[in-house]
Amino acid sequence: MTLDLFSDAELPRGKEAIGPGAFVLRGFALPFVNDLLPALQEVEQGAAFRHLVTPGGLTMSVAMTNCGRLGWISDRRGYRYAELDPETGRPWPPMPAVFERLAQASAAEAGFEGFEPDACLVNHYEPGTRLSLHQDKDERDYGAPIVSVSLGMPATFLFGGFARSDKAARIPLVHGDVVVWGGPDRLRYHGVLPLEDRPHALLGRRRINLTFRKAG
Ligand code: MD3
Ligand code: FE
């Protein structure tokens, strides 16, 4: 006889709902990884990772770059999306086709059909890098979801509430996991705990997170 811990509708590999509009898709990016890594190198070559400064004057622990029509930036003047990379004055590298395909397929899997991101923020973590609790609210339309793809070293994601002081759930994310956030969960506080030093077979001592957004 077969073990019957999970019904067909909730296999461990499928969609895990962590909120009414938030879903973890375990391993969903794995079939795309062979194409994602060279595409990521192209993006890095066109727009190098850099540590942005917050409006309060603190240097961010995460290193960032962008691809797509719009890129998220921060400086002493504030947070915003911009068409030009302030480091070079050039447009951000184009969104690689495999990035677009993965973002759209992930959103559809979570029930958000027709997602067309115009921005992809690429976050680079090393051991010790953290991302403190924040909301993503610089996008024009909160109706569109955000798709997040984890690559490389594992991380513990903090999934909070609608006030910074709300208790946050801890969600482990590993290489290949995708999370989709939309609807009522779109404005939740979230962050990432300091990364542990657990080198990854393909990416070494790095974690890369891609977040796809409809910013403009
Ligand atoms: C929950 N990045 O770039 S992605 C970010 O792993 C960011 O690098 C984290 O938060 C990372 O802004 C987490 C997951 C994520 C992205 C957007 C969200 C979670 C979210 C928007 C609303 C709620
Ligand atoms: Fe965020």
mmCIF file of C-alpha atoms and ligand atoms in Angstrom:
data_model
loop_
_atom_site.group_PDB
_atom_site.id
_atom_site.type_symbol
_atom_site.label_atom_id
_atom_site.label_comp_id
_atom_site.label_asym_id
_atom_site.label_seq_id
_atom_site.Cartn_x
_atom_site.Cartn_y
_atom_site.Cartn_z
ATOM 1 C CA MET A 1 0.000 0.000 0.000
ATOM 2 C CA THR A 2 1.093 3.598 -0.661
ATOM 3 C CA LEU A 3 1.871 6.205 1.960
ATOM 4 C CA ASP A 4 -0.956 8.730 1.883
ATOM 5 C CA LEU A 5 0.442 11.725 3.782
ATOM 6 C CA PHE A 6 -0.272 14.112 0.911
ATOM 7 C CA SER A 7 -3.258 14.294 -1.423
ATOM 8 C CA ASP A 8 -2.580 14.889 -5.134
ATOM 9 C CA ALA A 9 -3.470 18.546 -4.611
ATOM 10 C CA GLU A 10 -0.664 19.117 -2.077
ATOM 11 C CA LEU A 11 2.395 17.158 -3.097
ATOM 12 C CA PRO A 12 5.554 18.418 -1.333
ATOM 13 C CA ARG A 13 7.024 19.540 -4.681
ATOM 14 C CA GLY A 14 4.006 21.677 -5.589
ATOM 15 C CA LYS A 15 2.620 24.941 -4.362
ATOM 16 C CA GLU A 16 2.964 25.724 -0.659
ATOM 17 C CA ALA A 17 0.668 28.569 0.356
ATOM 18 C CA ILE A 18 2.267 30.748 3.048
ATOM 19 C CA GLY A 19 -0.461 33.379 2.840
ATOM 20 C CA PRO A 20 -3.641 33.967 0.821
ATOM 21 C CA GLY A 21 -1.567 35.467 -2.032
ATOM 22 C CA ALA A 22 1.912 34.025 -1.332
ATOM 23 C CA PHE A 23 3.209 30.700 -2.628
ATOM 24 C CA VAL A 24 6.493 28.811 -2.374
ATOM 25 C CA LEU A 25 7.210 26.761 -5.514
ATOM 26 C CA ARG A 26 9.930 24.368 -4.336
ATOM 27 C CA GLY A 27 12.518 23.669 -7.037
ATOM 28 C CA PHE A 28 10.484 25.395 -9.728
ATOM 29 C CA ALA A 29 13.583 27.154 -11.164
ATOM 30 C CA LEU A 30 15.733 24.001 -11.362
ATOM 31 C CA PRO A 31 14.883 23.174 -15.010
ATOM 32 C CA PHE A 32 15.916 26.746 -15.932
ATOM 33 C CA VAL A 33 19.245 26.897 -14.049
ATOM 34 C CA ASN A 34 21.481 25.843 -16.956
ATOM 35 C CA ASP A 35 20.202 28.803 -18.950
ATOM 36 C CA LEU A 36 19.883 31.204 -16.006
ATOM 37 C CA LEU A 37 23.568 31.151 -14.992
ATOM 38 C CA PRO A 38 25.081 32.296 -18.321
ATOM 39 C CA ALA A 39 22.286 34.888 -18.644
ATOM 40 C CA LEU A 40 23.166 36.166 -15.180
ATOM 41 C CA GLN A 41 26.806 36.550 -16.229
ATOM 42 C CA GLU A 42 25.714 38.673 -19.172
ATOM 43 C CA VAL A 43 23.736 40.924 -16.858
ATOM 44 C CA GLU A 44 26.678 41.258 -14.429
ATOM 45 C CA GLN A 45 28.979 42.198 -17.297
ATOM 46 C CA GLY A 46 26.643 44.960 -18.421
ATOM 47 C CA ALA A 47 25.904 46.304 -14.927
ATOM 48 C CA ALA A 48 28.251 45.313 -12.092
ATOM 49 C CA PHE A 49 27.058 44.476 -8.581
ATOM 50 C CA ARG A 50 27.394 47.426 -6.227
ATOM 51 C CA HIS A 51 26.498 48.292 -2.626
ATOM 52 C CA LEU A 52 23.873 51.030 -2.643
ATOM 53 C CA VAL A 53 23.580 53.668 0.065
ATOM 54 C CA THR A 54 20.246 54.165 1.861
ATOM 55 C CA PRO A 55 18.649 57.613 2.178
ATOM 56 C CA GLY A 56 19.824 57.491 5.822
ATOM 57 C CA GLY A 57 23.448 57.113 4.683
ATOM 58 C CA LEU A 58 23.994 53.420 5.498
ATOM 59 C CA THR A 59 25.692 51.143 2.951
ATOM 60 C CA MET A 60 23.566 48.088 2.196
ATOM 61 C CA SER A 61 24.941 44.670 3.094
ATOM 62 C CA VAL A 62 23.483 43.144 -0.096
ATOM 63 C CA ALA A 63 25.185 43.969 -3.424
ATOM 64 C CA MET A 64 22.719 44.733 -6.223
ATOM 65 C CA THR A 65 22.292 45.166 -9.920
ATOM 66 C CA ASN A 66 19.313 45.178 -12.307
ATOM 67 C CA CYS A 67 18.146 44.177 -15.747
ATOM 68 C CA GLY A 68 15.065 45.117 -17.726
ATOM 69 C CA ARG A 69 13.676 48.535 -18.646
ATOM 70 C CA LEU A 70 13.724 49.776 -15.045
ATOM 71 C CA GLY A 71 16.167 49.243 -12.201
ATOM 72 C CA TRP A 72 15.699 49.805 -8.476
ATOM 73 C CA ILE A 73 18.198 52.213 -6.957
ATOM 74 C CA SER A 74 18.829 53.925 -3.644
ATOM 75 C CA ASP A 75 20.921 56.950 -2.731
ATOM 76 C CA ARG A 76 20.831 59.901 -0.324
ATOM 77 C CA ARG A 77 17.849 61.272 -2.282
ATOM 78 C CA GLY A 78 15.660 58.209 -1.763
ATOM 79 C CA TYR A 79 14.545 54.872 -3.231
ATOM 80 C CA ARG A 80 13.198 54.729 -6.788
ATOM 81 C CA TYR A 81 13.201 52.989 -10.161
ATOM 82 C CA ALA A 82 15.367 54.470 -12.901
ATOM 83 C CA GLU A 83 15.857 53.750 -16.610
ATOM 84 C CA LEU A 84 19.596 54.444 -16.457
ATOM 85 C CA ASP A 85 22.285 52.821 -14.332
ATOM 86 C CA PRO A 86 23.655 55.714 -12.248
ATOM 87 C CA GLU A 87 27.143 54.105 -12.294
ATOM 88 C CA THR A 88 27.448 54.180 -16.086
ATOM 89 C CA GLY A 89 24.666 56.440 -17.347
ATOM 90 C CA ARG A 90 23.566 53.628 -19.667
ATOM 91 C CA PRO A 91 20.289 51.675 -19.759
ATOM 92 C CA TRP A 92 20.220 48.508 -17.648
ATOM 93 C CA PRO A 93 21.041 45.274 -19.541
ATOM 94 C CA PRO A 94 17.969 43.814 -21.265
ATOM 95 C CA MET A 95 15.964 41.186 -19.408
ATOM 96 C CA PRO A 96 17.285 37.824 -20.704
ATOM 97 C CA ALA A 97 14.579 35.725 -22.411
ATOM 98 C CA VAL A 98 15.025 32.887 -19.894
ATOM 99 C CA PHE A 99 14.425 35.342 -17.003
ATOM 100 C CA GLU A 100 11.145 36.423 -18.605
ATOM 101 C CA ARG A 101 10.046 32.843 -19.273
ATOM 102 C CA LEU A 102 10.746 31.757 -15.691
ATOM 103 C CA ALA A 103 9.017 34.816 -14.186
ATOM 104 C CA GLN A 104 5.921 34.338 -16.296
ATOM 105 C CA ALA A 105 5.709 30.570 -15.726
ATOM 106 C CA SER A 106 6.156 31.049 -11.951
ATOM 107 C CA ALA A 107 3.458 33.710 -11.711
ATOM 108 C CA ALA A 108 1.043 31.571 -13.745
ATOM 109 C CA GLU A 109 1.735 28.557 -11.503
ATOM 110 C CA ALA A 110 0.691 30.708 -8.527
ATOM 111 C CA GLY A 111 -2.470 31.901 -10.294
ATOM 112 C CA PHE A 112 -1.237 35.241 -11.663
ATOM 113 C CA GLU A 113 -1.698 34.933 -15.425
ATOM 114 C CA GLY A 114 -0.068 37.349 -17.870
ATOM 115 C CA PHE A 115 2.693 38.687 -15.573
ATOM 116 C CA GLU A 116 4.999 40.944 -17.598
ATOM 117 C CA PRO A 117 7.829 42.241 -15.420
ATOM 118 C CA ASP A 118 9.661 45.387 -16.541
ATOM 119 C CA ALA A 119 12.307 45.196 -13.797
ATOM 120 C CA CYS A 120 14.507 42.478 -12.327
ATOM 121 C CA LEU A 121 16.486 43.351 -9.204
ATOM 122 C CA VAL A 122 19.429 40.988 -8.709
ATOM 123 C CA ASN A 123 20.650 40.622 -5.103
ATOM 124 C CA HIS A 124 24.066 39.182 -4.268
ATOM 125 C CA TYR A 125 24.677 37.669 -0.807
ATOM 126 C CA GLU A 126 27.840 36.322 0.813
ATOM 127 C CA PRO A 127 28.203 34.701 4.233
ATOM 128 C CA GLY A 128 27.028 37.286 6.795
ATOM 129 C CA THR A 129 24.984 39.345 4.317
ATOM 130 C CA ARG A 130 21.507 40.221 5.551
ATOM 131 C CA LEU A 131 18.468 42.153 4.413
ATOM 132 C CA SER A 132 16.550 43.848 7.192
ATOM 133 C CA LEU A 133 12.740 43.913 7.347
ATOM 134 C CA HIS A 134 11.206 46.176 4.710
ATOM 135 C CA GLN A 135 8.226 46.544 2.387
ATOM 136 C CA ASP A 136 8.498 46.733 -1.411
ATOM 137 C CA LYS A 137 6.423 49.788 -2.184
ATOM 138 C CA ASP A 138 8.302 51.718 -4.871
ATOM 139 C CA GLU A 139 6.352 49.985 -7.670
ATOM 140 C CA ARG A 140 3.493 51.826 -9.337
ATOM 141 C CA ASP A 141 0.943 49.000 -9.360
ATOM 142 C CA TYR A 142 0.541 46.763 -6.299
ATOM 143 C CA GLY A 143 -1.902 44.647 -8.343
ATOM 144 C CA ALA A 144 1.002 42.808 -10.001
ATOM 145 C CA PRO A 145 2.806 40.108 -8.000
ATOM 146 C CA ILE A 146 6.542 39.917 -7.262
ATOM 147 C CA VAL A 147 8.369 36.729 -8.253
ATOM 148 C CA SER A 148 11.501 35.801 -6.305
ATOM 149 C CA VAL A 149 14.039 33.165 -7.455
ATOM 150 C CA SER A 150 16.701 31.805 -5.079
ATOM 151 C CA LEU A 151 20.026 30.482 -6.405
ATOM 152 C CA GLY A 152 23.148 29.236 -4.596
ATOM 153 C CA MET A 153 23.564 29.142 -0.814
ATOM 154 C CA PRO A 154 20.482 28.536 1.327
ATOM 155 C CA ALA A 155 18.864 31.395 3.265
ATOM 156 C CA THR A 156 16.260 31.926 5.926
ATOM 157 C CA PHE A 157 13.567 34.239 4.678
ATOM 158 C CA LEU A 158 11.545 36.342 7.128
ATOM 159 C CA PHE A 159 7.875 36.647 6.257
ATOM 160 C CA GLY A 160 6.329 39.313 8.453
ATOM 161 C CA GLY A 161 3.047 41.140 8.763
ATOM 162 C CA PHE A 162 1.862 44.613 7.844
ATOM 163 C CA ALA A 163 3.671 46.400 10.667
ATOM 164 C CA ARG A 164 7.433 46.126 11.155
ATOM 165 C CA SER A 165 6.914 44.916 14.726
ATOM 166 C CA ASP A 166 4.652 41.982 13.706
ATOM 167 C CA LYS A 167 6.209 38.598 14.405
ATOM 168 C CA ALA A 168 7.849 37.150 11.271
ATOM 169 C CA ALA A 169 7.681 33.508 10.170
ATOM 170 C CA ARG A 170 10.990 31.918 9.116
ATOM 171 C CA ILE A 171 10.962 30.174 5.749
ATOM 172 C CA PRO A 172 14.029 28.263 4.544
ATOM 173 C CA LEU A 173 14.800 28.871 0.866
ATOM 174 C CA VAL A 174 17.244 26.788 -1.166
ATOM 175 C CA HIS A 175 18.716 26.807 -4.669
ATOM 176 C CA GLY A 176 15.916 26.617 -7.228
ATOM 177 C CA ASP A 177 13.054 27.713 -4.978
ATOM 178 C CA VAL A 178 10.656 30.337 -6.298
ATOM 179 C CA VAL A 179 8.304 32.465 -4.207
ATOM 180 C CA VAL A 180 5.413 34.446 -5.639
ATOM 181 C CA TRP A 181 3.840 37.291 -3.642
ATOM 182 C CA GLY A 182 0.699 39.059 -4.673
ATOM 183 C CA GLY A 183 -2.774 40.168 -3.737
ATOM 184 C CA PRO A 184 -3.267 40.637 -0.009
ATOM 185 C CA ASP A 185 0.350 39.645 0.804
ATOM 186 C CA ARG A 186 2.009 42.096 -1.554
ATOM 187 C CA LEU A 187 2.829 44.701 1.118
ATOM 188 C CA ARG A 188 4.030 42.422 3.883
ATOM 189 C CA TYR A 189 7.276 43.195 5.685
ATOM 190 C CA HIS A 190 10.009 40.730 4.743
ATOM 191 C CA GLY A 191 13.752 40.227 5.009
ATOM 192 C CA VAL A 192 16.602 37.724 5.051
ATOM 193 C CA LEU A 193 18.626 36.566 8.099
ATOM 194 C CA PRO A 194 22.441 36.830 7.920
ATOM 195 C CA LEU A 195 23.619 34.105 5.549
ATOM 196 C CA GLU A 196 25.441 31.122 7.001
ATOM 197 C CA ASP A 197 28.640 29.911 5.348
ATOM 198 C CA ARG A 198 27.364 26.803 3.536
ATOM 199 C CA PRO A 199 29.029 26.804 0.095
ATOM 200 C CA HIS A 200 26.892 25.673 -2.831
ATOM 201 C CA ALA A 201 28.101 23.129 -5.406
ATOM 202 C CA LEU A 202 27.454 25.391 -8.411
ATOM 203 C CA LEU A 203 27.665 28.926 -7.020
ATOM 204 C CA GLY A 204 30.173 28.581 -4.185
ATOM 205 C CA ARG A 205 29.915 31.116 -1.334
ATOM 206 C CA ARG A 206 27.181 33.170 -2.982
ATOM 207 C CA ARG A 207 23.452 33.459 -2.943
ATOM 208 C CA ILE A 208 21.757 35.199 -5.844
ATOM 209 C CA ASN A 209 18.144 36.310 -5.592
ATOM 210 C CA LEU A 210 16.232 37.539 -8.622
ATOM 211 C CA THR A 211 13.085 39.560 -7.946
ATOM 212 C CA PHE A 212 10.849 40.268 -10.900
ATOM 213 C CA ARG A 213 8.610 43.293 -10.631
ATOM 214 C CA LYS A 214 6.156 45.352 -12.583
ATOM 215 C CA ALA A 215 7.580 48.695 -11.521
ATOM 216 C CA GLY A 216 6.379 51.210 -14.109
HETATM 217 C C1 MD3 B 1 7.174 39.520 0.354
HETATM 218 N N1 MD3 B 1 14.744 40.312 -1.577
HETATM 219 O O1 MD3 B 1 14.914 42.490 -3.129
HETATM 220 S S1 MD3 B 1 12.793 38.095 -2.109
HETATM 221 C C2 MD3 B 1 14.055 42.520 -2.227
HETATM 222 O O2 MD3 B 1 15.932 37.117 -0.905
HETATM 223 C C3 MD3 B 1 13.941 41.357 -1.326
HETATM 224 O O3 MD3 B 1 16.871 38.855 -1.757
HETATM 225 C C4 MD3 B 1 14.819 39.174 -0.710
HETATM 226 O O4 MD3 B 1 13.175 41.388 -0.423
HETATM 227 C C5 MD3 B 1 15.943 38.299 -1.170
HETATM 228 O O5 MD3 B 1 13.261 43.455 -2.055
HETATM 229 C C6 MD3 B 1 13.571 38.457 -0.585
HETATM 230 C C7 MD3 B 1 11.224 37.785 -1.578
HETATM 231 C C8 MD3 B 1 10.216 38.875 -1.555
HETATM 232 C C9 MD3 B 1 10.182 39.887 -2.468
HETATM 233 C C10 MD3 B 1 9.125 40.776 -2.446
HETATM 234 C C11 MD3 B 1 8.104 40.668 -1.511
HETATM 235 C C12 MD3 B 1 9.242 38.765 -0.623
HETATM 236 C C13 MD3 B 1 8.180 39.654 -0.579
HETATM 237 C C14 MD3 B 1 7.000 41.546 -1.483
HETATM 238 C C15 MD3 B 1 6.008 41.375 -0.555
HETATM 239 C C16 MD3 B 1 6.094 40.364 0.377
HETATM 240 FE FE FE B 2 11.852 43.125 -0.693
#
